[in-house]
Amino acid sequence: MASPSVRTFTRAEILNADALSEGKNDADAPFLMIIDNKVYDVREFVPDHPGGSVILTHVGKDGTDVFETFHPESAWETLANFYVGDIAEDDRAIKNDDFAAEVRKLRNLFQEMGYYDSSKAYYAFKVSFNLALWALSTYIVARWGQVSTLAIVASASILGVFWQQCGWLAHDFLHHQVFRDRFWGDLFGAFLGGVCQGFSSSWWKDKHNTHHAAPNVHGEDPDIDTHPLLTWSEHALEMFSDVPDEELARMWSRFMVLNQTWFYFPILSFARLSWCLQSILFVLPNGQAHKPAGARVPISLVEQLSLAMHWTWYLATMFLFIKDPVNMVIYFLVSQAVCGNLLALVFSLNHNGMPVISKEEAVNMDFFTKQIITGRDVHPNLFSNWFTGGLNYQIEHHLFPSMPRHSFSKIQPAVEALCKKYGVRYHTTGIIDGTAEVFGRLNEVSKAASKMGKSA
């Protein structure tokens, strides 16, 4: 329990990009954050926070909007236990406060208009369609898996698409877009994400919620923490700055950065397998031991069983219906590569190639502006809406993450108009042009790396 003493703070006393790292080095240092102009010391709550380490992304920051975006009303009662003071009356304005206030008004308006109410029929169709893909893939391999390599490739490819689409559905259920009762959202998330796709719900929440809290923030967003396999900003090249020229020329990590546009698709081919392995490690007893300040996401037996069920049916399908070892390897590699590329292509479209923000910049930027300038919308049509699972409305999703995807087209004009009113960059493009932007950014970073180590 936090100290009962209450004081008045200035914003400058709280806002500190290095607050978390300082707290890690000093076990007695408070973890202060601002929520609704009140100050909370959450250090003792970190091990009990249901969302795990995502709470640490706003130590030393104003967490008002991220808290209201991701927590139910009941969370305020828990938060009150860690109240330590208030922000001074004359120090309550924040940069872009008018813009943030209008986004909050939009959220309230959209709730009143019913845009947060999901269509159960829509999601029943989406789940049924996905399961039909699974059935089709299984039928093909069961019918022709012992006689046709082409059938094996077709079955594995459809399975990869099934996994990708399960990812989007699990995303919706775990963001609680479909059910207001979180039990049902978590249950469907465990089925679609765990049993069907092979991803741990808790691992995903830990990673994905941190991404939402700190999108494209260098050193905080795990989705861009892919150096040296893929390097998205010059910030990540700082590790090369003190390396002698001769040693730098021999470093494999620099070689990867210099050639990352060539390695892009091969790397994505193994992305799904990497995420599956991370999921398994995460749900093991010591899987979160590396988390700072004792942060931990609770792991249920249901979740552990869901991963076991996934690998049981996947491997059983392969060994029961394919007898040739070479064709087994083909089935495994094609299914992994198709899903890895399809998932990661959408992830890259969402944020990669957009501005990467330093921790110092993030401290002074309001939550909503951060979501918008780091996101990329993709022009809607039947294909892009399906292929991306509604995440082509990436900006709208980041502003209102618990809104069901079928409402995004209704709110998009209002969001874009508000951004235009306040001069906040709102970027939208097509799938091909967006992918070109991603490759352009990778190439820019490669060129920056190529100039390092060259003596003047």
C-alpha positions as semicolon CSV with decimal commas, in nm:
position;residue;x (nm);y (nm);z (nm)
1;M;0,000;0,000;0,000
2;A;0,133;0,344;-0,091
3;S;0,216;0,601;0,177
4;P;-0,089;0,790;0,306
5;S;0,096;1,125;0,287
6;V;-0,042;1,349;0,014
7;R;0,138;1,637;-0,156
8;T;0,111;1,868;-0,453
9;F;0,337;1,802;-0,751
10;T;0,432;1,996;-1,059
11;R;0,422;1,810;-1,388
12;A;0,796;1,864;-1,425
13;E;0,853;1,663;-1,107
14;I;0,678;1,361;-1,257
15;L;0,751;1,372;-1,630
16;N;1,084;1,199;-1,677
17;A;1,190;0,977;-1,967
18;D;1,444;0,802;-1,742
19;A;1,210;0,741;-1,447
20;L;1,174;0,369;-1,512
21;S;1,546;0,301;-1,559
22;E;1,622;0,502;-1,246
23;G;1,361;0,301;-1,057
24;K;1,515;-0,026;-1,172
25;N;1,848;0,078;-1,020
26;D;1,695;0,197;-0,694
27;A;1,454;-0,045;-0,526
28;D;1,321;0,235;-0,304
29;A;1,248;0,479;-0,586
30;P;0,876;0,542;-0,651
31;F;0,708;0,462;-0,982
32;L;0,507;0,781;-1,027
33;M;0,256;0,851;-1,301
34;I;-0,017;1,105;-1,362
35;I;-0,377;1,000;-1,420
36;D;-0,649;1,264;-1,442
37;N;-0,422;1,520;-1,272
38;K;-0,367;1,293;-0,974
39;V;-0,034;1,129;-0,895
40;Y;0,000;0,759;-0,818
41;D;0,295;0,552;-0,703
42;V;0,233;0,212;-0,859
43;R;0,559;0,041;-0,764
44;E;0,399;-0,198;-0,514
45;F;0,116;-0,274;-0,756
46;V;0,336;-0,382;-1,048
47;P;0,358;-0,753;-0,946
48;D;-0,023;-0,765;-0,909
49;H;-0,115;-0,569;-1,221
50;P;-0,329;-0,806;-1,434
51;G;-0,184;-0,663;-1,754
52;G;0,174;-0,729;-1,650
53;S;0,462;-0,501;-1,744
54;V;0,261;-0,269;-1,970
55;I;0,200;-0,053;-1,662
56;L;0,569;0,039;-1,666
57;T;0,539;0,218;-2,001
58;H;0,383;0,517;-1,826
59;V;0,608;0,551;-1,525
60;G;0,723;0,913;-1,542
61;K;0,443;1,002;-1,787
62;D;0,082;1,117;-1,800
63;G;-0,119;0,795;-1,828
64;T;-0,468;0,946;-1,822
65;D;-0,583;0,845;-2,167
66;V;-0,409;0,509;-2,183
67;F;-0,569;0,419;-1,848
68;E;-0,918;0,524;-1,957
69;T;-0,877;0,347;-2,292
70;F;-0,781;0,007;-2,153
71;H;-0,948;-0,026;-1,813
72;P;-1,304;-0,088;-1,693
73;E;-1,464;0,147;-1,441
74;S;-1,381;-0,095;-1,158
75;A;-1,009;-0,026;-1,207
76;W;-1,044;0,324;-1,059
77;E;-1,117;0,173;-0,719
78;T;-0,795;-0,031;-0,732
79;L;-0,594;0,267;-0,854
80;A;-0,711;0,478;-0,559
81;N;-0,504;0,261;-0,324
82;F;-0,186;0,408;-0,474
83;Y;-0,280;0,776;-0,474
84;V;-0,003;1,001;-0,334
85;G;-0,093;1,352;-0,446
86;D;-0,226;1,599;-0,700
87;I;-0,087;1,806;-0,982
88;A;-0,083;2,176;-0,893
89;E;-0,392;2,364;-1,011
90;D;-0,188;2,603;-1,226
91;D;0,006;2,321;-1,395
92;R;-0,266;2,104;-1,541
93;A;-0,262;2,200;-1,908
94;I;-0,073;1,964;-2,138
95;K;0,041;2,000;-2,497
96;N;-0,241;1,934;-2,746
97;D;-0,490;1,922;-2,460
98;D;-0,769;2,065;-2,677
99;F;-0,713;1,794;-2,937
100;A;-0,709;1,518;-2,674
101;A;-1,028;1,659;-2,522
102;E;-1,204;1,640;-2,858
103;V;-1,093;1,279;-2,911
104;R;-1,244;1,195;-2,571
105;K;-1,567;1,365;-2,678
106;L;-1,568;1,157;-2,995
107;R;-1,526;0,840;-2,788
108;N;-1,827;0,933;-2,574
109;L;-2,028;1,020;-2,885
110;F;-1,944;0,689;-3,053
111;Q;-2,050;0,502;-2,740
112;E;-2,383;0,685;-2,738
113;M;-2,432;0,604;-3,108
114;G;-2,384;0,233;-3,042
115;Y;-2,060;0,196;-3,235
116;Y;-1,908;-0,001;-2,949
117;D;-2,184;-0,262;-2,970
118;S;-2,067;-0,565;-3,163
119;S;-2,272;-0,761;-3,413
120;K;-2,273;-1,118;-3,285
121;A;-2,399;-1,236;-3,625
122;Y;-2,101;-1,072;-3,796
123;Y;-1,852;-1,244;-3,566
124;A;-2,036;-1,576;-3,585
125;F;-1,996;-1,559;-3,964
126;K;-1,627;-1,465;-3,939
127;V;-1,550;-1,750;-3,699
128;S;-1,751;-1,999;-3,908
129;F;-1,579;-1,892;-4,229
130;N;-1,240;-1,934;-4,064
131;L;-1,323;-2,280;-3,935
132;A;-1,435;-2,369;-4,288
133;L;-1,084;-2,281;-4,410
134;W;-0,942;-2,517;-4,148
135;A;-1,179;-2,793;-4,257
136;L;-1,089;-2,739;-4,624
137;S;-0,718;-2,754;-4,551
138;T;-0,762;-3,074;-4,351
139;Y;-0,982;-3,234;-4,618
140;I;-0,727;-3,168;-4,890
141;V;-0,435;-3,315;-4,697
142;A;-0,643;-3,610;-4,576
143;R;-0,772;-3,686;-4,927
144;W;-0,455;-3,637;-5,133
145;G;-0,171;-3,594;-4,881
146;Q;-0,017;-3,932;-4,955
147;V;-0,019;-3,898;-5,332
148;S;0,027;-3,532;-5,426
149;T;0,291;-3,279;-5,324
150;L;0,081;-3,009;-5,492
151;A;-0,212;-3,095;-5,265
152;I;0,018;-3,070;-4,964
153;V;0,132;-2,723;-5,072
154;A;-0,230;-2,616;-5,128
155;S;-0,341;-2,752;-4,790
156;A;-0,048;-2,590;-4,608
157;S;-0,112;-2,255;-4,781
158;I;-0,479;-2,256;-4,682
159;L;-0,374;-2,346;-4,327
160;G;-0,141;-2,044;-4,327
161;V;-0,430;-1,820;-4,430
162;F;-0,647;-1,979;-4,160
163;W;-0,385;-1,900;-3,897
164;Q;-0,351;-1,542;-4,016
165;Q;-0,726;-1,483;-4,001
166;C;-0,744;-1,650;-3,658
167;G;-0,490;-1,393;-3,548
168;W;-0,721;-1,107;-3,639
169;L;-1,020;-1,270;-3,471
170;A;-0,827;-1,350;-3,155
171;H;-0,712;-0,988;-3,160
172;D;-1,075;-0,869;-3,165
173;F;-1,191;-1,101;-2,888
174;L;-0,891;-1,026;-2,663
175;H;-0,942;-0,652;-2,711
176;H;-1,296;-0,721;-2,581
177;Q;-1,453;-0,583;-2,897
178;V;-1,706;-0,865;-2,915
179;F;-1,820;-0,935;-2,558
180;R;-1,846;-0,691;-2,271
181;D;-1,799;-0,983;-2,032
182;R;-1,423;-1,034;-2,043
183;F;-1,455;-1,401;-1,951
184;W;-1,606;-1,480;-2,291
185;G;-1,358;-1,263;-2,476
186;D;-1,069;-1,442;-2,307
187;L;-1,226;-1,783;-2,370
188;F;-1,271;-1,724;-2,744
189;G;-0,925;-1,571;-2,750
190;A;-0,780;-1,888;-2,600
191;F;-0,959;-2,100;-2,860
192;L;-0,881;-1,891;-3,169
193;G;-0,541;-1,769;-3,057
194;G;-0,426;-2,074;-2,861
195;V;-0,592;-2,388;-2,994
196;C;-0,623;-2,271;-3,354
197;Q;-0,324;-2,045;-3,402
198;G;-0,075;-2,155;-3,138
199;F;-0,017;-1,815;-2,972
200;S;-0,041;-1,765;-2,597
201;S;-0,312;-1,512;-2,508
202;S;-0,108;-1,379;-2,217
203;W;0,208;-1,351;-2,425
204;W;0,008;-1,167;-2,690
205;K;-0,156;-0,932;-2,438
206;D;0,177;-0,851;-2,276
207;K;0,337;-0,772;-2,612
208;H;0,042;-0,613;-2,787
209;N;-0,084;-0,396;-2,503
210;T;0,267;-0,260;-2,456
211;H;0,270;-0,177;-2,826
212;H;-0,060;0,010;-2,787
213;A;0,069;0,200;-2,486
214;A;0,393;0,302;-2,658
215;P;0,353;0,268;-3,038
216;N;0,681;0,313;-3,225
217;V;0,854;0,443;-2,911
218;H;1,216;0,334;-2,935
219;G;1,314;0,111;-2,644
220;E;0,954;0,058;-2,534
221;D;0,749;-0,081;-2,825
222;P;0,831;-0,454;-2,863
223;D;0,698;-0,454;-3,221
224;I;0,995;-0,249;-3,342
225;D;1,246;-0,417;-3,112
226;T;1,366;-0,644;-3,393
227;H;1,724;-0,519;-3,436
228;P;1,945;-0,650;-3,591
229;L;1,715;-0,877;-3,792
230;L;1,507;-0,579;-3,903
231;T;1,602;-0,227;-3,799
232;W;1,340;0,047;-3,828
233;S;1,520;0,363;-3,715
234;E;1,858;0,524;-3,669
235;H;1,801;0,507;-3,293
236;A;1,888;0,137;-3,305
237;L;2,218;0,209;-3,482
238;E;2,357;0,382;-3,174
239;M;2,501;0,048;-3,062
240;F;2,749;0,073;-3,351
241;S;2,872;0,424;-3,268
242;D;3,156;0,325;-3,032
243;V;3,268;0,014;-3,223
244;P;3,612;0,039;-3,391
245;D;3,598;0,044;-3,772
246;E;3,770;-0,291;-3,824
247;E;3,548;-0,469;-3,575
248;L;3,236;-0,298;-3,713
249;A;3,312;-0,430;-4,062
250;R;3,307;-0,786;-3,928
251;M;2,989;-0,761;-3,718
252;W;2,711;-0,990;-3,841
253;S;2,450;-0,752;-3,698
254;R;2,573;-0,470;-3,922
255;F;2,572;-0,711;-4,215
256;M;2,205;-0,787;-4,144
257;V;2,117;-0,418;-4,130
258;L;2,299;-0,345;-4,456
259;N;2,111;-0,622;-4,635
260;Q;1,776;-0,617;-4,456
261;T;1,569;-0,539;-4,764
262;W;1,694;-0,867;-4,916
263;F;1,637;-1,065;-4,596
264;Y;1,291;-0,918;-4,531
265;F;1,071;-1,194;-4,673
266;P;1,296;-1,485;-4,562
267;I;1,288;-1,345;-4,208
268;L;0,909;-1,309;-4,215
269;S;0,883;-1,672;-4,326
270;F;0,999;-1,777;-3,979
271;A;0,812;-1,508;-3,785
272;R;0,519;-1,729;-3,691
273;L;0,743;-2,008;-3,565
274;S;0,934;-1,756;-3,355
275;W;0,612;-1,623;-3,202
276;C;0,493;-1,977;-3,127
277;L;0,818;-2,056;-2,946
278;Q;0,797;-1,729;-2,753
279;S;0,442;-1,822;-2,652
280;I;0,550;-2,160;-2,518
281;L;0,837;-2,010;-2,321
282;F;0,610;-1,738;-2,182
283;V;0,363;-1,980;-2,022
284;L;0,633;-2,189;-1,852
285;P;0,680;-2,136;-1,475
286;N;0,983;-1,907;-1,520
287;G;0,874;-1,763;-1,852
288;Q;0,836;-1,410;-1,716
289;A;1,134;-1,407;-1,482
290;H;1,307;-1,148;-1,702
291;K;1,031;-0,891;-1,649
292;P;1,130;-0,586;-1,440
293;A;0,994;-0,502;-1,095
294;G;0,824;-0,840;-1,056
295;A;0,574;-0,771;-1,335
296;R;0,383;-1,081;-1,435
297;V;0,074;-1,170;-1,640
298;P;-0,127;-1,451;-1,475
299;I;-0,113;-1,776;-1,673
300;S;-0,414;-2,007;-1,657
301;L;-0,423;-2,384;-1,707
302;V;-0,670;-2,326;-1,991
303;E;-0,410;-2,123;-2,174
304;Q;-0,138;-2,385;-2,128
305;L;-0,375;-2,656;-2,247
306;S;-0,473;-2,449;-2,551
307;L;-0,113;-2,447;-2,673
308;A;-0,078;-2,819;-2,610
309;M;-0,398;-2,881;-2,809
310;H;-0,269;-2,670;-3,096
311;W;0,051;-2,865;-3,140
312;T;-0,136;-3,194;-3,092
313;W;-0,377;-3,139;-3,382
314;Y;-0,116;-2,974;-3,606
315;L;0,143;-3,250;-3,570
316;A;-0,126;-3,522;-3,578
317;T;-0,253;-3,388;-3,911
318;M;0,097;-3,400;-4,052
319;F;0,186;-3,750;-3,930
320;L;-0,153;-3,909;-3,997
321;F;-0,207;-3,786;-4,352
322;I;0,147;-3,744;-4,490
323;K;0,379;-4,044;-4,502
324;D;0,669;-3,910;-4,704
325;P;0,921;-3,729;-4,474
326;V;1,009;-3,477;-4,747
327;N;0,643;-3,386;-4,791
328;M;0,608;-3,350;-4,413
329;V;0,887;-3,093;-4,417
330;I;0,722;-2,916;-4,712
331;Y;0,388;-2,904;-4,530
332;F;0,553;-2,765;-4,217
333;L;0,765;-2,501;-4,392
334;V;0,493;-2,382;-4,632
335;S;0,231;-2,343;-4,360
336;Q;0,475;-2,153;-4,138
337;A;0,606;-1,932;-4,419
338;V;0,264;-1,842;-4,559
339;C;0,128;-1,743;-4,220
340;G;0,447;-1,564;-4,114
341;N;0,453;-1,350;-4,427
342;L;0,080;-1,276;-4,426
343;L;0,077;-1,174;-4,060
344;A;0,395;-0,970;-4,072
345;L;0,303;-0,793;-4,395
346;V;0,000;-0,648;-4,220
347;F;0,198;-0,567;-3,904
348;S;0,450;-0,379;-4,117
349;L;0,176;-0,189;-4,299
350;N;0,031;-0,081;-3,967
351;H;0,333;0,104;-3,827
352;N;0,667;0,026;-3,991
353;G;0,808;0,312;-4,194
354;M;0,613;0,561;-3,983
355;P;0,789;0,795;-3,736
356;V;0,982;0,630;-3,453
357;I;0,965;0,836;-3,134
358;S;1,232;0,868;-2,869
359;K;1,145;0,822;-2,502
360;E;1,204;1,193;-2,448
361;E;0,960;1,286;-2,725
362;A;0,703;1,039;-2,591
363;V;0,699;1,204;-2,248
364;N;0,580;1,534;-2,395
365;M;0,336;1,393;-2,651
366;D;-0,028;1,325;-2,573
367;F;-0,150;0,966;-2,601
368;F;-0,381;1,021;-2,897
369;T;-0,133;1,212;-3,114
370;K;0,116;0,933;-3,054
371;Q;-0,133;0,675;-3,182
372;I;-0,215;0,872;-3,496
373;I;0,124;0,987;-3,625
374;T;0,278;0,639;-3,584
375;G;-0,008;0,458;-3,761
376;R;-0,088;0,403;-4,127
377;D;-0,439;0,345;-4,259
378;V;-0,482;0,135;-4,576
379;H;-0,756;0,225;-4,824
380;P;-1,064;0,011;-4,753
381;N;-1,209;-0,236;-5,001
382;L;-1,342;-0,591;-4,970
383;F;-0,998;-0,747;-5,003
384;S;-0,803;-0,515;-4,772
385;N;-1,077;-0,526;-4,510
386;W;-1,060;-0,907;-4,509
387;F;-0,685;-0,949;-4,555
388;T;-0,596;-0,712;-4,271
389;G;-0,879;-0,819;-4,041
390;G;-1,002;-0,459;-4,022
391;L;-0,659;-0,336;-3,917
392;N;-0,640;-0,130;-4,235
393;Y;-0,822;0,117;-4,008
394;Q;-0,515;0,116;-3,789
395;I;-0,547;0,473;-3,664
396;E;-0,911;0,428;-3,565
397;H;-0,827;0,100;-3,392
398;H;-0,548;0,259;-3,189
399;L;-0,772;0,543;-3,079
400;F;-1,064;0,315;-2,988
401;P;-0,920;-0,037;-2,940
402;S;-1,233;-0,192;-2,789
403;M;-1,455;-0,083;-3,079
404;P;-1,553;-0,374;-3,310
405;R;-1,394;-0,362;-3,653
406;H;-1,726;-0,335;-3,837
407;S;-1,773;0,016;-3,694
408;F;-1,445;0,164;-3,817
409;S;-1,578;0,269;-4,158
410;K;-1,849;0,470;-3,981
411;I;-1,609;0,672;-3,767
412;Q;-1,316;0,716;-4,008
413;P;-1,436;1,045;-4,167
414;A;-1,483;1,207;-3,825
415;V;-1,136;1,099;-3,710
416;E;-0,968;1,227;-4,026
417;A;-1,157;1,558;-4,006
418;L;-1,051;1,610;-3,644
419;C;-0,688;1,544;-3,734
420;K;-0,710;1,796;-4,018
421;K;-0,863;2,054;-3,783
422;Y;-0,568;2,032;-3,544
423;G;-0,293;1,973;-3,799
424;V;-0,220;1,619;-3,679
425;R;-0,076;1,410;-3,963
426;Y;-0,324;1,140;-4,072
427;H;-0,163;0,904;-4,321
428;T;-0,353;0,666;-4,548
429;T;-0,233;0,473;-4,852
430;G;-0,280;0,151;-5,049
431;I;-0,138;-0,192;-4,972
432;I;0,127;-0,174;-5,245
433;D;0,227;0,187;-5,174
434;G;0,234;0,118;-4,802
435;T;0,460;-0,183;-4,851
436;A;0,686;0,035;-5,070
437;E;0,706;0,283;-4,781
438;V;0,813;0,000;-4,551
439;F;1,090;-0,106;-4,789
440;G;1,190;0,257;-4,834
441;R;1,239;0,295;-4,462
442;L;1,442;-0,025;-4,436
443;N;1,662;0,101;-4,719
444;E;1,711;0,441;-4,551
445;V;1,833;0,274;-4,233
446;S;2,061;0,046;-4,434
447;K;2,218;0,351;-4,601
448;A;2,269;0,518;-4,263
449;A;2,441;0,204;-4,134
450;S;2,664;0,188;-4,442
451;K;2,807;0,530;-4,359
452;M;2,907;0,422;-4,010
453;G;3,261;0,304;-3,966
454;K;3,396;0,507;-4,255
455;S;3,680;0,721;-4,129
456;A;3,656;1,083;-4,230
